DNA sequence: TGTACATCAGTGAACGCGCGTTCACTGATGTAC
DNA sequence: TGTACATCAGTGAACGCGCGTTCACTGATGTAC
């Protein structure tokens, strides 16, 4: 039973890296089982078909991302009671997290699913949609709370601002991959942080 | 000769749409020639191999994008001599352009190449890198010029700010595809515009 | 404690299909004289 | 204007390989009595 999860996890780790590097269709079961040192039959013991692998990968990825955001912004709230300051700390922590990845972020499975959605069934597409809506909900609540104490300098919809966070994260990963510049993501997230600061922080002059 | 470019263009249009919907590897030559109503031999008359198709698609896409940005920001400069106002007009025009696409932006081939780069040779990866560096150069020049007249409220590197434009565009396309919300991109670009405005526009109060 | 059976986590061989690529050929159009 | 040849833009058949999937089997571990 420890072994089951071992092999299954090993399959998924290998598959995830390959999918992020060349797409889902180009990642063959053959190469996965070769790297995992099992046979094809072994793969199909763990997953009924290839689509089930996609689903499992995306579900795991989304759950992990959610946990990560939870931890990160919970930690930020521990460091400051003020909602704006906590958000700024959270974004800084996020940037640091990206900066600590030596080869840059390996890529976001949500973006892969978005860009290859004709490959997957409605089930997988729905998981993806819900995940992004979850991010919207999370950050929208954050910005709504900030807006209560800090009237924004610009009249922006909290949902749109929430999407802006996801937009910048997703976009920065694309950019850092395209340019092979691992540090780019962290830098872009700090720019986003600058915007949030500018938008909400009271002007002192 | 009109016919040659016709068929070649038809192949590329069909291929581009398919690649943006499911990735490069999953787009078979078989389905392309079926849709283009030619035989496989016909395809290989126009392209020596599948990688040549990828290269041709990316080159065409990058060139078209460059022309589009040229036209858009040239037009903006016609409408205002002031570099900041011209930039804000340019971003507004860009947002409108996105909003006019009824099904949303079909996707950016640069993002596809970034997320499936293990599929392509060094040649294709280089075209991609240069394209993104081109965007950086374009927008960096724009922001440097703005900064001459309008001291930014925040000390940001023009290159980073330039990348931020690309980041938001790329990210918003990912988001609008993931959520199947065609209008999202335009909205996110307007948020970016709001940031630029906030960053450079003199505070009146 | 020993035996019988069930389940788990795979193996290994086989399958047919679709893929990218090659190549000999062809009919229409263009060019030289 | 007619003929000979070249080029263009493909056709159509064939190729071998790798893909996802199936399935009968297996050896190790767990459970009942």
XYZ file of C-alpha atoms (C1' of nucleotides) in Angstrom:
476
model
C 0.000 0.000 0.000
C 2.927 2.262 0.627
C 4.258 0.783 -2.575
C 1.053 1.477 -4.493
C 1.109 5.178 -3.741
C 4.836 5.115 -4.380
C 4.508 3.857 -7.931
C 1.437 5.919 -8.680
C 3.146 9.050 -7.401
C 6.290 8.203 -9.347
C 4.247 7.812 -12.535
C 2.537 11.131 -11.904
C 5.749 13.014 -11.130
C 7.412 11.755 -14.284
C 4.309 12.460 -16.358
C 3.872 15.956 -14.956
C 7.403 17.011 -15.829
C 7.054 15.603 -19.349
C 3.640 17.197 -19.908
C 4.965 20.590 -18.830
C 7.909 20.244 -21.216
C 6.158 19.051 -24.362
C 2.432 18.814 -23.881
C 0.080 15.990 -22.976
C -0.271 14.201 -26.297
C 3.466 14.137 -26.911
C 4.014 12.495 -23.539
C 3.730 8.780 -24.246
C 2.845 6.097 -21.757
C 5.818 4.213 -23.156
C 8.302 6.840 -22.022
C 6.584 7.252 -18.647
C 6.779 3.543 -17.801
C 10.366 3.392 -19.039
C 11.343 6.201 -16.660
C 9.271 4.718 -13.836
C 10.813 1.299 -14.470
C 7.557 -0.565 -14.774
C 5.755 -2.118 -17.742
C 2.804 -0.721 -19.664
C 0.512 -3.147 -17.899
C 1.636 -1.614 -14.644
C 0.574 1.805 -15.839
C -2.895 0.565 -16.760
C -3.247 -1.004 -13.364
C -3.068 2.509 -11.861
C -4.982 4.408 -14.556
C -7.838 3.052 -16.695
C -6.732 5.177 -19.641
C -4.585 8.165 -20.552
C -7.333 10.672 -19.891
C -7.522 9.446 -16.287
C -3.856 10.361 -15.947
C -4.600 13.887 -17.175
C -7.417 14.173 -14.693
C -5.334 12.879 -11.805
C -2.443 15.192 -12.677
C -4.659 18.244 -12.857
C -6.532 17.403 -9.654
C -3.309 16.887 -7.755
C -1.806 20.052 -9.179
C -4.807 22.193 -8.354
C -5.021 20.834 -4.814
C -1.312 21.450 -4.227
C -1.571 25.000 -5.539
C -4.523 25.638 -3.272
C -2.620 24.367 -0.247
C 0.340 26.501 -1.224
C -1.756 29.669 -1.481
C -3.456 28.818 1.811
C -0.163 28.434 3.623
C 1.343 31.479 2.050
C -1.437 33.937 2.752
C -2.168 32.437 6.176
C 1.456 33.027 7.018
C 1.142 36.576 5.692
C -1.855 37.204 7.931
C 0.195 36.001 10.877
C 2.792 38.626 10.064
C 0.329 41.487 9.777
C -3.232 42.072 10.931
C -3.727 44.745 8.318
C -5.331 43.254 5.197
C -3.337 45.414 2.769
C -0.016 44.779 4.444
C -0.792 41.079 4.686
C -1.559 40.974 0.954
C 1.695 42.757 0.158
C 3.602 40.351 2.382
C 1.822 37.423 0.713
C 2.835 38.617 -2.726
C 6.402 39.119 -1.569
C 6.463 35.584 -0.162
C 5.076 34.319 -3.458
C 7.784 36.136 -5.402
C 10.435 34.656 -3.121
C 8.980 31.220 -3.637
C 9.292 31.625 -7.398
C 12.789 33.013 -7.021
C 13.860 29.964 -5.043
C 13.130 27.624 -7.940
C 16.576 27.309 -9.539
C 15.285 26.525 -13.049
C 12.237 28.729 -12.777
C 8.695 27.512 -12.418
C 8.349 24.270 -14.394
C 4.989 25.471 -15.726
C 1.358 25.487 -14.704
C -0.845 22.520 -15.581
C -3.848 24.820 -15.655
C -2.259 26.701 -18.544
C -1.452 23.412 -20.274
C -5.068 22.305 -19.934
C -6.288 25.681 -21.188
C -4.058 25.545 -24.248
C -4.765 21.901 -25.075
C -8.372 21.650 -24.010
C -9.551 19.868 -27.151
C -7.496 16.944 -25.902
C -9.488 16.423 -22.745
C -13.043 15.501 -21.845
C -15.553 17.883 -20.283
C -14.621 16.535 -16.868
C -11.037 17.752 -17.071
C -12.051 21.085 -18.566
C -14.432 21.566 -15.681
C -11.791 20.861 -13.052
C -9.690 23.497 -14.719
C -12.449 26.091 -14.838
C -13.331 25.514 -11.190
C -9.699 25.870 -10.161
C -9.389 29.282 -11.787
C -12.731 30.349 -10.342
C -11.344 29.298 -6.954
C -8.402 31.623 -7.392
C -10.808 34.398 -8.349
C -12.844 33.828 -5.213
C -9.782 33.772 -2.980
C -8.193 36.958 -4.245
C -11.484 38.749 -4.709
C -12.230 38.282 -0.995
C -8.759 39.559 -0.207
C -9.201 42.723 -2.251
C -12.729 43.344 -1.005
C -11.444 43.264 2.532
C -8.611 45.634 1.680
C -11.029 48.025 -0.032
C -13.022 48.298 3.181
C -10.083 49.940 4.953
C -8.307 51.472 1.989
C -10.401 53.161 -0.655
C -8.763 52.276 -3.953
C -7.320 55.096 -6.026
C -9.073 53.607 -9.025
C -12.510 52.067 -9.136
C -11.697 48.459 -9.952
C -13.883 45.388 -9.602
C -12.434 43.011 -6.966
C -13.097 40.037 -9.275
C -11.146 41.651 -12.080
C -8.326 42.519 -9.738
C -8.371 38.948 -8.464
C -8.087 37.667 -12.031
C -5.226 40.103 -12.521
C -3.214 38.226 -9.909
C -3.778 34.935 -11.745
C -3.123 36.637 -15.065
C 0.239 37.956 -13.941
C 1.265 34.614 -12.451
C 0.253 32.656 -15.548
C 1.735 35.218 -17.900
C 5.008 35.453 -16.039
C 5.453 31.683 -16.225
C 4.897 31.761 -19.992
C 7.395 34.598 -20.293
C 10.056 32.994 -18.145
C 9.735 29.763 -20.121
C 9.843 31.551 -23.491
C 12.924 33.530 -22.546
C 14.504 30.838 -20.379
C 14.866 33.471 -17.659
C 14.007 31.786 -14.357
C 14.080 35.016 -12.363
C 11.550 36.808 -14.528
C 8.478 35.466 -12.728
C 9.468 36.748 -9.314
C 10.246 40.130 -10.803
C 6.847 40.353 -12.489
C 5.060 39.376 -9.298
C 6.881 42.183 -7.534
C 5.595 44.563 -10.212
C 2.098 43.316 -9.513
C 2.749 43.974 -5.833
C 3.827 47.505 -6.734
C 0.543 48.019 -8.511
C -1.517 46.782 -5.560
C 0.484 49.051 -3.280
C -0.031 52.043 -5.544
C -3.699 51.271 -5.888
C -4.568 51.012 -2.210
C -1.873 52.669 -0.170
C -2.798 56.168 1.015
C -0.802 58.861 -0.727
C 1.458 60.584 1.758
C 2.607 63.653 -0.120
C 1.770 30.835 -57.806
C -1.392 32.352 -56.453
C -2.472 28.778 -55.981
C 0.740 27.818 -54.229
C 0.402 30.501 -51.581
C -3.288 29.682 -51.396
C -2.759 26.060 -50.446
C 0.211 26.799 -48.234
C -1.731 29.490 -46.414
C -4.747 27.213 -46.115
C -2.566 24.484 -44.589
C -1.081 26.971 -42.141
C -4.435 28.470 -41.124
C -5.908 25.045 -40.444
C -2.782 23.928 -38.604
C -2.607 27.065 -36.482
C -6.162 26.713 -35.244
C -5.604 23.046 -34.407
C -2.283 23.697 -32.661
C -3.867 26.399 -30.513
C -6.686 24.048 -29.559
C -4.757 20.896 -28.706
C -1.026 21.409 -29.052
C 1.465 20.716 -31.803
C 2.039 17.003 -31.390
C -1.662 16.215 -31.244
C -2.218 18.041 -34.520
C -1.671 15.370 -37.174
C -0.714 15.993 -40.766
C -3.506 13.597 -41.637
C -6.199 15.836 -40.179
C -4.639 18.965 -41.684
C -4.638 17.582 -45.225
C -8.159 16.240 -44.766
C -9.389 19.707 -43.806
C -7.325 21.356 -46.567
C -8.633 18.812 -49.072
C -5.247 17.733 -50.354
C -3.259 14.515 -49.912
C -0.333 13.915 -47.581
C 2.046 14.165 -50.512
C 0.710 17.644 -51.105
C 1.597 18.644 -47.577
C 5.159 17.404 -47.963
C 5.486 19.371 -51.171
C 5.037 22.552 -49.112
C 6.921 21.512 -45.959
C 9.936 19.174 -45.795
C 8.792 17.865 -42.416
C 6.519 18.637 -39.498
C 9.073 20.770 -37.709
C 9.207 23.056 -40.753
C 5.484 23.619 -40.298
C 6.047 24.626 -36.667
C 8.758 27.018 -37.738
C 6.657 28.546 -40.506
C 3.654 28.941 -38.197
C 5.684 30.639 -35.494
C 7.486 32.941 -37.938
C 4.247 34.007 -39.549
C 2.565 34.515 -36.182
C 5.404 36.585 -34.775
C 5.579 38.754 -37.899
C 1.814 39.336 -37.853
C 1.884 40.269 -34.172
C 4.702 42.699 -34.822
C 2.780 44.357 -37.650
C -0.276 44.555 -35.445
C 1.624 46.255 -32.611
C 3.258 48.599 -35.122
C -0.068 49.661 -36.586
C -1.722 49.971 -33.226
C 0.871 52.133 -31.499
C 1.576 54.152 -34.656
C -2.101 54.950 -34.764
C -1.989 55.863 -31.076
C 0.880 58.266 -31.745
C -1.195 59.876 -34.451
C -3.915 60.505 -31.916
C -1.629 62.049 -29.318
C 1.832 63.536 -29.373
C 2.266 62.931 -25.691
C 4.064 59.625 -25.084
C 2.037 58.727 -21.999
C -1.303 59.508 -23.581
C -0.294 57.680 -26.746
C 0.614 54.598 -24.692
C -2.712 54.737 -22.874
C -4.544 55.080 -26.187
C -2.518 52.198 -27.606
C -3.482 49.949 -24.701
C -7.111 50.957 -25.067
C -7.003 50.125 -28.779
C -5.416 46.783 -27.900
C -8.159 46.027 -25.402
C -10.794 46.901 -28.008
C -9.104 44.638 -30.493
C -9.310 41.747 -28.045
C -12.894 42.609 -27.236
C -13.825 42.448 -30.907
C -12.837 38.788 -31.164
C -16.189 37.053 -30.639
C -14.725 33.823 -29.279
C -11.852 35.488 -27.491
C -8.250 35.336 -28.572
C -7.626 31.912 -30.102
C -4.302 31.685 -28.269
C -0.735 32.793 -28.694
C 1.676 30.543 -30.572
C 4.533 31.961 -28.534
C 2.921 30.533 -25.405
C 2.405 27.201 -27.166
C 6.068 27.108 -28.155
C 7.103 28.049 -24.616
C 4.988 25.304 -23.075
C 5.966 22.606 -25.584
C 9.546 23.594 -26.270
C 10.943 20.073 -25.937
C 9.044 19.329 -29.126
C 10.955 21.790 -31.272
C 14.530 22.243 -32.424
C 16.822 25.034 -31.256
C 15.852 27.044 -34.325
C 12.203 27.321 -33.318
C 13.061 28.018 -29.696
C 15.315 30.830 -30.848
C 12.620 32.430 -32.991
C 10.414 32.381 -29.945
C 13.006 33.927 -27.667
C 13.780 36.675 -30.155
C 10.103 37.474 -30.563
C 9.629 38.023 -26.853
C 12.848 40.048 -26.670
C 11.407 42.154 -29.504
C 8.332 42.913 -27.430
C 10.572 43.835 -24.532
C 12.536 46.242 -26.718
C 9.409 47.849 -28.127
C 7.670 48.491 -24.828
C 10.855 49.332 -22.993
C 11.493 52.171 -25.450
C 7.933 53.318 -24.953
C 8.230 53.456 -21.176
C 11.671 55.058 -21.251
C 10.266 57.844 -23.357
C 7.316 58.287 -21.026
C 9.628 58.387 -18.002
C 11.480 61.326 -19.531
C 8.381 63.505 -19.299
C 6.625 61.793 -16.405
C 8.710 60.729 -13.426
C 7.226 57.378 -12.375
C 5.671 57.176 -8.943
C 7.626 53.992 -8.389
C 11.166 53.251 -9.487
C 10.607 50.484 -12.019
C 12.997 49.202 -14.671
C 11.608 49.930 -18.160
C 12.534 46.402 -19.292
C 10.587 44.876 -16.419
C 7.635 47.097 -17.138
C 7.869 46.155 -20.810
C 7.797 42.477 -19.854
C 4.800 43.248 -17.664
C 2.835 44.211 -20.747
C 3.674 40.891 -22.415
C 3.027 39.049 -19.152
C -0.453 40.502 -18.823
C -1.310 39.787 -22.455
C -0.062 36.192 -22.278
C -1.627 35.593 -18.890
C -4.980 37.044 -19.859
C -5.161 34.745 -22.876
C -4.472 31.723 -20.663
C -7.147 32.900 -18.247
C -9.781 33.599 -20.879
C -9.175 30.172 -22.410
C -9.276 28.391 -19.049
C -12.525 30.098 -18.047
C -13.992 30.256 -21.550
C -14.624 33.952 -20.926
C -13.762 35.782 -24.149
C -14.107 39.252 -22.620
C -11.640 38.638 -19.828
C -8.547 39.560 -21.848
C -9.747 43.040 -22.759
C -10.688 43.658 -19.157
C -7.266 42.598 -17.909
C -5.520 44.807 -20.449
C -7.574 47.728 -19.187
C -6.368 46.946 -15.681
C -2.811 47.043 -16.976
C -3.628 50.406 -18.544
C -4.910 51.585 -15.173
C -1.600 50.621 -13.608
C 0.414 52.503 -16.231
C -1.807 55.534 -15.721
C -1.412 55.367 -11.953
C 2.310 54.896 -12.272
C 3.072 57.845 -14.541
C 0.181 60.289 -14.422
C 0.818 63.283 -12.165
C -1.323 63.257 -9.060
C -3.747 66.144 -9.193
C -5.055 66.290 -5.637
C 0.737 -22.461 13.753
C -0.612 -24.158 9.315
C -3.371 -24.153 5.328
C -6.628 -22.099 1.782
C -8.016 -18.477 -0.482
C -8.257 -13.464 -1.960
C -6.299 -9.348 -3.176
C -2.587 -6.358 -4.730
C 0.687 -4.735 -7.866
C 2.170 -5.666 -11.227
C 4.492 -8.721 -16.002
C 4.738 -9.666 -20.809
C 2.963 -10.565 -25.112
C -0.158 -9.238 -28.504
C -3.528 -6.125 -31.094
C -4.649 -2.866 -34.669
C -4.571 1.763 -35.836
C -2.653 6.132 -37.096
C 1.367 8.534 -37.428
C 5.283 10.995 -40.179
C 7.804 10.246 -44.180
C 9.193 8.591 -48.990
C 8.759 8.175 -53.744
C 7.440 7.237 -58.445
C 4.398 9.357 -61.055
C 0.987 13.015 -63.349
C -1.596 16.661 -65.386
C -1.673 21.621 -65.835
C 0.776 25.707 -66.686
C 4.881 28.459 -68.263
C 8.892 29.304 -71.288
C 12.188 28.945 -75.497
C 12.708 28.749 -80.055
C 1.464 29.677 -84.135
C 3.178 25.192 -83.006
C 6.173 22.100 -80.742
C 9.477 20.557 -76.992
C 10.732 20.786 -72.722
C 10.724 22.329 -67.709
C 8.587 23.426 -63.680
C 4.784 23.547 -60.440
C 1.567 21.604 -57.453
C 0.275 18.207 -56.393
C -1.652 12.388 -56.323
C -1.667 7.875 -54.406
C 0.320 3.929 -52.683
C 3.464 2.059 -49.581
C 6.725 1.894 -45.447
C 7.767 0.825 -40.688
C 7.434 2.421 -36.195
C 5.305 3.701 -31.933
C 1.163 4.516 -29.889
C -2.828 3.399 -26.474
C -5.171 -0.467 -24.929
C -6.303 -5.451 -23.672
C -5.690 -9.592 -21.343
C -4.160 -13.921 -19.447
C -1.179 -14.724 -16.140
C 2.044 -14.359 -11.685
C 4.386 -13.883 -7.425
C 4.112 -11.482 -3.054
C 1.403 -10.107 0.686
C -2.880 -10.166 3.639
C -6.825 -12.473 5.847
C -10.010 -16.377 7.750
C -10.420 -20.286 10.142
